[in-house]
């Protein structure tokens, strides 16, 4: 398999981390949306990453759809339960984590990538507040070692990737906040079972 996109993208990174957790071999095609748009569009016509090229040549797009396929392959060992209340709980926490990623990416572009004359300060502040609201909700879930079910789930992978991305591109967003999430990030980043470099971007 081949994973399209750079690990700086939290959406790419959550797929890479999950592939490593599942012990699935893959190679990386580190294309950037800012410089490799045409190449990326050849895999996903919307021009977004990640895409996952399966061994038979089929191309999957969007991190949620890719992870759904990987979970199906893993069966009972999937990081997201297949049904019932446990599935709904993990999906809810994961959806909050994905939402945080989206808001953080948007805030980063608004504050750091958009030309200064075109920046909308109020909009960036709103995006950051929405991301912090999501982080606060995840922080409240992290009462034990993990967010849900007392074990590692996709909710943990997504939350850690979201936190690490924010710490890299907008550190003021998370500095001095969310101690439980930072502790979770430290544990997963240091744990060889989760693929070592998978969580380091």
Coordinates of N, CA and C in Angstrom, one line a residue:
X1 N 0.8 -1.2 0.0 CA 0.0 0.0 0.0 C 0.9 1.2 0.0
X2 N 0.3 2.3 -0.5 CA 1.0 3.6 -0.6 C 0.1 4.7 0.0
X3 N 0.7 5.5 0.9 CA -0.1 6.5 1.6 C 0.3 7.9 1.0
X4 N -0.6 8.6 0.4 CA -0.3 9.9 -0.2 C -0.6 11.0 0.7
X5 N 0.5 11.9 0.9 CA 0.4 13.0 1.7 C 1.5 13.1 2.7
X6 N 1.8 14.3 3.2 CA 2.9 14.4 4.2 C 2.3 14.2 5.6
X7 N 3.2 13.7 6.5 CA 2.8 13.5 7.9 C 2.5 14.7 8.6
X8 N 2.9 15.9 8.1 CA 2.5 17.1 8.8 C 1.0 17.3 8.9
X9 N 0.3 16.8 7.8 CA -1.1 16.8 7.9 C -1.6 15.8 8.9
X10 N -2.5 16.3 9.9 CA -2.9 15.4 10.9 C -3.8 14.3 10.3
X11 N -4.5 14.6 9.2 CA -5.3 13.6 8.6 C -4.5 12.4 8.0
X12 N -3.4 12.8 7.4 CA -2.4 11.7 6.9 C -1.8 11.0 8.1
X13 N -1.5 11.7 9.1 CA -0.7 11.1 10.2 C -1.6 10.1 11.0
X14 N -2.9 10.4 11.1 CA -3.8 9.5 11.8 C -3.9 8.2 11.1
X15 N -3.9 8.2 9.7 CA -3.9 7.0 8.9 C -2.6 6.3 9.1
X16 N -1.5 7.0 9.0 CA -0.1 6.4 9.1 C 0.0 5.7 10.5
X17 N -0.4 6.4 11.5 CA -0.3 5.8 12.9 C -1.2 4.5 13.0
X18 N -2.4 4.6 12.4 CA -3.3 3.4 12.5 C -2.7 2.2 11.7
X19 N -2.2 2.5 10.5 CA -1.5 1.4 9.7 C -0.4 0.8 10.5
X20 N 0.4 1.6 11.2 CA 1.5 1.1 12.1 C 0.9 0.3 13.2
X21 N -0.1 0.8 13.8 CA -0.7 0.0 14.9 C -1.2 -1.3 14.5
X22 N -1.7 -1.4 13.3 CA -2.3 -2.6 12.7 C -1.2 -3.5 12.1
X23 N 0.0 -3.0 12.1 CA 1.1 -3.8 11.5 C 1.0 -4.0 10.0
X24 N 0.4 -3.0 9.4 CA 0.2 -3.1 7.9 C 1.3 -2.3 7.2
X25 N 2.1 -3.0 6.3 CA 3.2 -2.3 5.7 C 2.7 -1.4 4.6
X26 N 3.3 -0.2 4.5 CA 3.0 0.8 3.5 C 4.2 1.6 3.2
X27 N 4.2 2.3 2.1 CA 5.2 3.3 1.8 C 4.5 4.6 1.7
X28 N 5.3 5.7 1.9 CA 4.8 7.0 1.9 C 5.1 7.7 0.6
X29 N 4.1 8.4 0.1 CA 4.3 9.3 -1.1 C 4.0 10.8 -0.5
X30 N 5.0 11.5 0.0 CA 4.8 12.7 0.7 C 4.5 13.9 -0.1
X31 N 3.4 13.9 -0.8 CA 3.0 15.1 -1.6 C 2.3 16.1 -0.7
X32 N 2.6 17.4 -1.1 CA 2.1 18.5 -0.3 C 1.0 19.2 -1.1
X33 N -0.1 19.6 -0.5 CA -1.2 20.2 -1.2 C -0.8 21.6 -1.7
X34 N 0.2 22.2 -1.1 CA 0.6 23.6 -1.5 C 1.5 23.5 -2.8
X35 N 2.2 22.4 -3.0 CA 3.1 22.4 -4.2 C 2.8 21.2 -5.2
X36 N 2.0 20.3 -4.8 CA 1.9 19.1 -5.6 C 0.4 18.8 -5.9
X37 N -0.4 19.9 -6.1 CA -1.8 19.8 -6.3 C -2.2 18.9 -7.5
X38 N -1.5 19.0 -8.6 CA -1.9 18.2 -9.7 C -1.7 16.7 -9.5
X39 N -0.6 16.4 -8.8 CA -0.3 15.0 -8.5 C -1.3 14.5 -7.5
X40 N -1.7 15.3 -6.5 CA -2.7 14.8 -5.5 C -4.0 14.6 -6.2
X41 N -4.4 15.5 -7.1 CA -5.7 15.5 -7.8 C -5.8 14.2 -8.6
X42 N -4.7 13.6 -9.0 CA -4.7 12.4 -9.8 C -5.2 11.2 -8.9
X43 N -5.1 11.4 -7.6 CA -5.6 10.3 -6.7 C -6.9 10.7 -6.1
X44 N -7.1 12.0 -5.8 CA -8.4 12.5 -5.3 C -8.7 13.8 -6.0
X45 N -9.8 13.8 -6.8 CA -10.1 15.0 -7.7 C -10.4 16.2 -6.9
X46 N -10.7 16.1 -5.6 CA -10.9 17.3 -4.7 C -9.6 17.9 -4.3
X47 N -8.5 17.2 -4.5 CA -7.1 17.7 -4.2 C -6.8 17.7 -2.8
X48 N -7.3 16.7 -2.0 CA -7.1 16.6 -0.6 C -6.3 15.4 -0.3
X49 N -5.6 15.4 0.8 CA -4.9 14.2 1.4 C -5.6 13.8 2.7
X50 N -5.5 12.5 3.0 CA -4.7 11.5 2.4 C -5.5 10.7 1.4
X51 N -4.8 10.0 0.5 CA -5.3 8.9 -0.3 C -4.5 7.7 0.1
X52 N -5.1 6.5 0.0 CA -4.4 5.3 0.2 C -4.6 4.4 -1.0
X53 N -3.4 4.1 -1.6 CA -3.4 3.2 -2.8 C -3.3 1.8 -2.3
X54 N -4.3 1.0 -2.5 CA -4.2 -0.4 -2.1 C -3.4 -1.2 -3.1
X55 N -3.0 -2.4 -2.6 CA -2.1 -3.2 -3.4 C -2.7 -3.6 -4.8
X56 N -4.0 -3.6 -4.9 CA -4.6 -4.0 -6.2 C -4.8 -2.7 -7.1
X57 N -4.4 -1.5 -6.6 CA -4.5 -0.3 -7.4 C -5.7 0.5 -7.0
X58 N -6.6 0.0 -6.2 CA -7.8 0.8 -5.8 C -7.3 1.9 -5.0
X59 N -7.9 3.1 -5.1 CA -7.5 4.3 -4.4 C -8.7 4.7 -3.4
X60 N -8.4 4.7 -2.1 CA -9.3 5.2 -1.1 C -9.0 6.7 -0.8
X61 N -10.0 7.5 -0.6 CA -9.8 8.9 -0.2 C -10.5 9.2 1.1
X62 N -10.0 10.2 1.8 CA -10.5 10.7 3.1 C -10.1 9.8 4.2
X63 N -9.6 10.4 5.3 CA -9.1 9.6 6.4 C -10.2 8.7 7.0
X64 N -11.4 9.2 7.1 CA -12.4 8.5 7.7 C -12.8 7.2 6.9
X65 N -12.9 7.4 5.6 CA -13.2 6.3 4.7 C -12.0 5.2 4.7
X66 N -10.8 5.7 4.7 CA -9.6 4.8 4.8 C -9.6 4.0 6.1
X67 N -9.9 4.7 7.2 CA -9.9 4.0 8.5 C -11.0 3.0 8.6
X68 N -12.1 3.3 8.0 CA -13.3 2.4 8.0 C -12.9 1.1 7.2
X69 N -12.2 1.2 6.1 CA -11.7 0.0 5.4 C -10.7 -0.7 6.3
X70 N -9.7 0.0 6.9 CA -8.7 -0.7 7.7 C -9.4 -1.5 8.8
X71 N -10.3 -0.8 9.5 CA -11.1 -1.5 10.6 C -11.8 -2.8 10.1
X72 N -12.3 -2.7 8.9 CA -13.0 -3.9 8.3 C -12.0 -5.0 8.1
X73 N -10.8 -4.7 7.7 CA -9.8 -5.7 7.5 C -9.4 -6.3 8.8
X74 N -9.3 -5.5 9.9 CA -8.8 -5.9 11.1 C -9.8 -6.7 11.9
X75 N -11.1 -6.6 11.6 CA -12.1 -7.4 12.3 C -12.2 -7.0 13.8
X76 N -12.2 -8.0 14.6 CA -12.4 -7.7 16.1 C -11.2 -6.9 16.7
X77 N -10.1 -6.8 16.0 CA -8.9 -6.1 16.5 C -9.0 -4.6 16.1
X78 N -10.1 -4.2 15.5 CA -10.2 -2.8 15.0 C -10.2 -1.9 16.2
X79 N -9.6 -0.7 16.0 CA -9.6 0.4 17.0 C -11.0 1.0 17.2
X80 N -11.9 0.8 16.3 CA -13.3 1.3 16.5 C -14.2 0.1 16.6
X81 N -14.9 -0.1 17.6 CA -15.8 -1.2 17.7 C -16.8 -1.2 16.6
X82 N -17.3 -2.4 16.2 CA -18.1 -2.6 15.1 C -19.6 -2.2 15.3
X83 N -20.1 -2.2 16.5 CA -21.5 -1.9 16.7 C -21.8 -1.5 18.1
X84 N -23.0 -1.0 18.3 CA -23.5 -0.8 19.7 C -23.0 0.5 20.3
X85 N -23.3 0.6 21.6 CA -23.0 1.8 22.4 C -21.5 2.1 22.4
X86 N -20.7 1.0 22.4 CA -19.2 1.3 22.4 C -18.8 1.9 21.1
X87 N -19.3 1.5 20.0 CA -19.0 2.1 18.7 C -19.4 3.6 18.7
X88 N -20.6 3.9 19.2 CA -21.1 5.2 19.2 C -20.2 6.1 20.1
X89 N -19.8 5.6 21.2 CA -18.9 6.4 22.1 C -17.6 6.7 21.4
X90 N -17.0 5.7 20.8 CA -15.7 6.0 20.2 C -15.9 6.9 19.0
X91 N -16.9 6.7 18.2 CA -17.1 7.5 17.0 C -17.4 9.0 17.5
X92 N -18.1 9.2 18.6 CA -18.3 10.6 19.0 C -17.0 11.2 19.4
X93 N -16.2 10.6 20.2 CA -14.9 11.1 20.6 C -14.0 11.4 19.4
X94 N -14.0 10.4 18.5 CA -13.2 10.5 17.3 C -13.7 11.7 16.4
X95 N -15.0 11.9 16.3 CA -15.5 13.0 15.5 C -15.1 14.3 16.1
X96 N -15.1 14.4 17.4 CA -14.7 15.7 18.1 C -13.2 15.9 17.7
X97 N -12.4 14.9 17.8 CA -11.0 15.0 17.4 C -10.8 15.4 16.0
X98 N -11.5 14.9 15.1 CA -11.4 15.3 13.7 C -11.9 16.7 13.5
X99 N -12.9 17.1 14.2 CA -13.4 18.5 14.2 C -12.3 19.5 14.7
X100 N -11.6 19.1 15.8 CA -10.5 19.9 16.3 C -9.4 20.0 15.2
X101 N -9.1 18.9 14.5 CA -8.1 19.0 13.5 C -8.5 20.0 12.4
X102 N -9.8 19.9 12.0 CA -10.3 20.8 10.9 C -10.2 22.3 11.4
X103 N -10.6 22.6 12.6 CA -10.6 23.9 13.1 C -9.1 24.4 13.2
X104 N -8.2 23.6 13.7 CA -6.8 24.0 13.9 C -6.2 24.2 12.5
X105 N -6.4 23.4 11.6 CA -5.9 23.6 10.2 C -6.4 24.9 9.7
X106 N -7.7 25.2 9.8 CA -8.2 26.4 9.3 C -7.6 27.7 10.0
X107 N -7.5 27.5 11.3 CA -6.9 28.6 12.1 C -5.5 28.9 11.7
X108 N -4.7 27.8 11.5 CA -3.3 27.9 11.1 C -3.2 28.6 9.7
X109 N -4.1 28.2 8.8 CA -4.0 28.9 7.5 C -4.4 30.4 7.6
X110 N -5.4 30.7 8.4 CA -5.9 32.0 8.6 C -4.8 32.9 9.2
X111 N -4.1 32.4 10.2 CA -3.1 33.2 10.9 C -1.7 33.2 10.4
X112 N -1.3 32.1 9.7 CA 0.1 31.9 9.3 C 0.3 31.8 7.8
X113 N -0.7 31.4 7.0 CA -0.5 31.1 5.6 C -1.1 32.1 4.7
X114 N -2.3 32.7 5.1 CA -2.9 33.7 4.3 C -2.2 35.0 4.3
X115 N -2.1 35.7 3.2 CA -1.4 37.0 3.2 C -2.0 37.9 4.3
X116 N -1.1 38.7 4.9 CA -1.5 39.4 6.1 C -2.7 40.4 5.8
X117 N -2.6 41.0 4.6 CA -3.7 41.9 4.2 C -5.1 41.3 4.1
X118 N -5.1 40.0 3.9 CA -6.3 39.3 3.7 C -6.8 38.5 5.0
X119 N -6.0 38.6 6.0 CA -6.4 37.8 7.2 C -7.6 38.4 7.9
X120 N -8.4 37.5 8.5 CA -9.6 37.9 9.3 C -9.3 37.5 10.7
X121 N -8.9 38.5 11.5 CA -8.5 38.2 12.9 C -9.7 37.6 13.7
X122 N -10.9 38.2 13.5 CA -12.0 37.6 14.3 C -12.3 36.2 13.9
X123 N -12.2 35.9 12.6 CA -12.5 34.5 12.2 C -11.5 33.6 12.7
X124 N -10.2 34.0 12.7 CA -9.1 33.1 13.3 C -9.4 32.9 14.8
X125 N -9.8 33.9 15.5 CA -10.1 33.8 16.9 C -11.2 32.8 17.2
X126 N -12.3 32.9 16.3 CA -13.4 32.0 16.4 C -13.0 30.5 16.2
X127 N -12.1 30.3 15.2 CA -11.7 29.0 14.9 C -10.9 28.4 16.0
X128 N -10.0 29.2 16.6 CA -9.2 28.8 17.7 C -10.1 28.5 18.9
X129 N -11.1 29.3 19.2 CA -12.0 29.0 20.3 C -12.8 27.7 20.0
X130 N -13.1 27.4 18.8 CA -13.8 26.2 18.5 C -12.9 25.0 18.7
X131 N -11.6 25.1 18.3 CA -10.7 24.0 18.5 C -10.5 23.8 20.0
X132 N -10.3 24.9 20.8 CA -10.1 24.7 22.2 C -11.4 24.1 22.9
X133 N -12.6 24.4 22.4 CA -13.7 23.8 22.9 C -13.7 22.3 22.7
X134 N -13.2 21.9 21.5 CA -13.1 20.4 21.3 C -12.0 19.8 22.1
X135 N -10.9 20.4 22.3 CA -9.9 19.9 23.1 C -10.4 19.8 24.6
X136 N -11.1 20.8 25.1 CA -11.6 20.7 26.4 C -12.6 19.5 26.6
X137 N -13.4 19.2 25.6 CA -14.3 18.1 25.7 C -13.5 16.8 25.7
X138 N -12.4 16.7 24.9 CA -11.6 15.5 24.9 C -10.9 15.4 26.3
X139 N -10.4 16.5 26.8 CA -9.7 16.5 28.1 C -10.6 15.9 29.2
X140 N -11.9 16.3 29.1 CA -12.9 15.8 30.1 C -13.1 14.3 30.0
X141 N -12.9 13.8 28.8 CA -13.1 12.3 28.7 C -11.9 11.5 29.2
X142 N -10.7 12.2 29.3 CA -9.5 11.5 29.6 C -9.3 11.3 31.1
X143 N -10.2 10.6 31.7 CA -10.1 10.4 33.2 C -9.2 9.3 33.5
X144 N -9.0 8.3 32.7 CA -8.1 7.2 32.9 C -7.0 7.3 31.9
X145 N -6.4 6.1 31.6 CA -5.3 6.1 30.7 C -5.7 6.4 29.2
X146 N -7.0 6.2 28.9 CA -7.5 6.3 27.6 C -8.8 7.1 27.6
X147 N -9.2 7.5 26.4 CA -10.5 8.3 26.3 C -11.7 7.5 26.5
X148 N -11.7 6.3 25.9 CA -12.9 5.5 25.9 C -12.6 4.0 26.2
X149 N -13.5 3.4 26.9 CA -13.5 1.9 27.0 C -12.3 1.3 27.8
X150 N -11.5 2.2 28.4 CA -10.4 1.7 29.1 C -9.3 1.1 28.3
X151 N -9.3 1.3 27.0 CA -8.2 0.8 26.1 C -8.0 1.7 25.0
X152 N -6.9 1.4 24.2 CA -6.6 2.3 23.1 C -7.7 2.1 22.0
X153 N -8.2 3.2 21.5 CA -9.1 3.2 20.4 C -8.7 4.3 19.4
X154 N -9.5 4.4 18.3 CA -9.2 5.4 17.3 C -9.4 6.8 17.9
X155 N -10.2 6.9 19.0 CA -10.4 8.2 19.6 C -9.1 8.7 20.2
X156 N -8.3 7.8 20.8 CA -7.0 8.2 21.3 C -6.0 8.6 20.2
X157 N -5.9 7.8 19.2 CA -5.1 8.1 18.0 C -5.4 9.5 17.5
X158 N -6.7 9.8 17.2 CA -7.1 11.0 16.6 C -6.8 12.2 17.6
X159 N -7.1 12.0 18.9 CA -6.9 13.1 19.8 C -5.4 13.5 19.9
X160 N -4.6 12.5 20.0 CA -3.1 12.7 20.1 C -2.6 13.4 18.9
X161 N -3.0 12.9 17.7 CA -2.5 13.5 16.5 C -3.0 15.0 16.4
X162 N -4.2 15.2 16.8 CA -4.8 16.6 16.8 C -4.0 17.5 17.7
X163 N -3.7 17.0 18.9 CA -2.9 17.8 19.9 C -1.5 18.1 19.4
X164 N -0.8 17.0 18.9 CA 0.5 17.2 18.4 C 0.6 18.2 17.3
X165 N -0.4 18.1 16.4 CA -0.4 19.1 15.3 C -0.6 20.5 15.8
X166 N -1.5 20.7 16.7 CA -1.7 22.1 17.3 C -0.4 22.5 17.9
X167 N 0.2 21.7 18.7 CA 1.4 22.0 19.4 C 2.5 22.4 18.4
X168 N 2.5 21.9 17.2 CA 3.5 22.2 16.2 C 3.3 23.5 15.5
X169 N 2.0 23.7 15.1 CA 1.7 24.9 14.2 C 1.1 26.1 14.9
X170 N 0.4 25.8 16.0 CA -0.2 26.9 16.8 C 0.0 26.6 18.3
X171 N 1.3 26.6 18.8 CA 1.5 26.1 20.1 C 0.7 26.9 21.2
X172 N 0.4 28.2 21.0 CA -0.3 28.9 22.1 C -1.7 28.3 22.3
X173 N -2.2 27.6 21.3 CA -3.5 27.0 21.4 C -3.6 26.0 22.5
X174 N -2.5 25.3 22.8 CA -2.6 24.2 23.7 C -1.6 24.3 24.9
X175 N -0.6 25.2 24.8 CA 0.3 25.3 25.9 C -0.3 25.7 27.2
X176 N 0.1 24.9 28.2 CA -0.5 25.2 29.6 C -1.9 24.7 29.8
X177 N -2.5 24.0 28.8 CA -3.8 23.5 28.9 C -3.8 22.0 28.6
X178 N -4.9 21.4 29.0 CA -5.2 20.0 28.6 C -4.1 19.0 29.2
X179 N -3.8 19.0 30.4 CA -2.7 18.1 31.0 C -3.0 16.6 30.7
X180 N -4.2 16.2 30.8 CA -4.5 14.8 30.5 C -4.2 14.4 29.1
X181 N -4.6 15.3 28.1 CA -4.3 15.0 26.7 C -2.8 15.0 26.5
X182 N -2.0 15.9 27.1 CA -0.6 16.0 27.0 C 0.0 14.7 27.5
X183 N -0.5 14.2 28.7 CA 0.0 12.9 29.2 C -0.3 11.8 28.3
X184 N -1.5 11.7 27.7 CA -1.8 10.7 26.7 C -0.9 10.8 25.5
X185 N -0.6 12.0 25.0 CA 0.3 12.1 23.9 C 1.7 11.6 24.3
X186 N 2.2 12.0 25.5 CA 3.5 11.5 25.9 C 3.6 10.0 26.0
X187 N 2.5 9.4 26.5 CA 2.5 7.9 26.6 C 2.5 7.2 25.2
X188 N 1.7 7.7 24.3 CA 1.6 7.1 23.0 C 2.8 7.4 22.2
X189 N 3.4 8.6 22.3 CA 4.6 8.9 21.5 C 5.8 8.1 22.0
X190 N 5.8 7.6 23.3 CA 6.9 6.9 23.8 C 6.7 5.3 23.7
X191 N 5.5 4.9 23.3 CA 5.2 3.5 23.4 C 5.5 2.8 22.1
X192 N 6.4 1.9 22.1 CA 6.9 1.2 20.9 C 5.7 0.4 20.2
X193 N 4.7 0.0 21.0 CA 3.6 -0.8 20.4 C 2.8 0.0 19.4
X194 N 2.9 1.3 19.5 CA 2.1 2.1 18.6 C 2.9 2.6 17.3
X195 N 4.0 2.0 17.1 CA 4.7 2.2 15.9 C 5.8 3.2 16.0
X196 N 6.3 3.6 17.2 CA 7.4 4.5 17.3 C 7.2 5.8 16.7
X197 N 7.7 6.0 15.5 CA 7.6 7.3 14.8 C 6.3 7.7 14.3
X198 N 5.3 6.8 14.4 CA 4.0 7.0 13.9 C 3.4 8.3 14.5
X199 N 3.6 8.6 15.7 CA 3.0 9.7 16.4 C 3.9 10.9 16.4
X200 N 5.1 10.9 15.8 CA 6.0 12.0 15.9 C 5.9 12.9 14.7
X201 N 5.2 12.5 13.6 CA 5.0 13.4 12.5 C 6.3 13.6 11.7

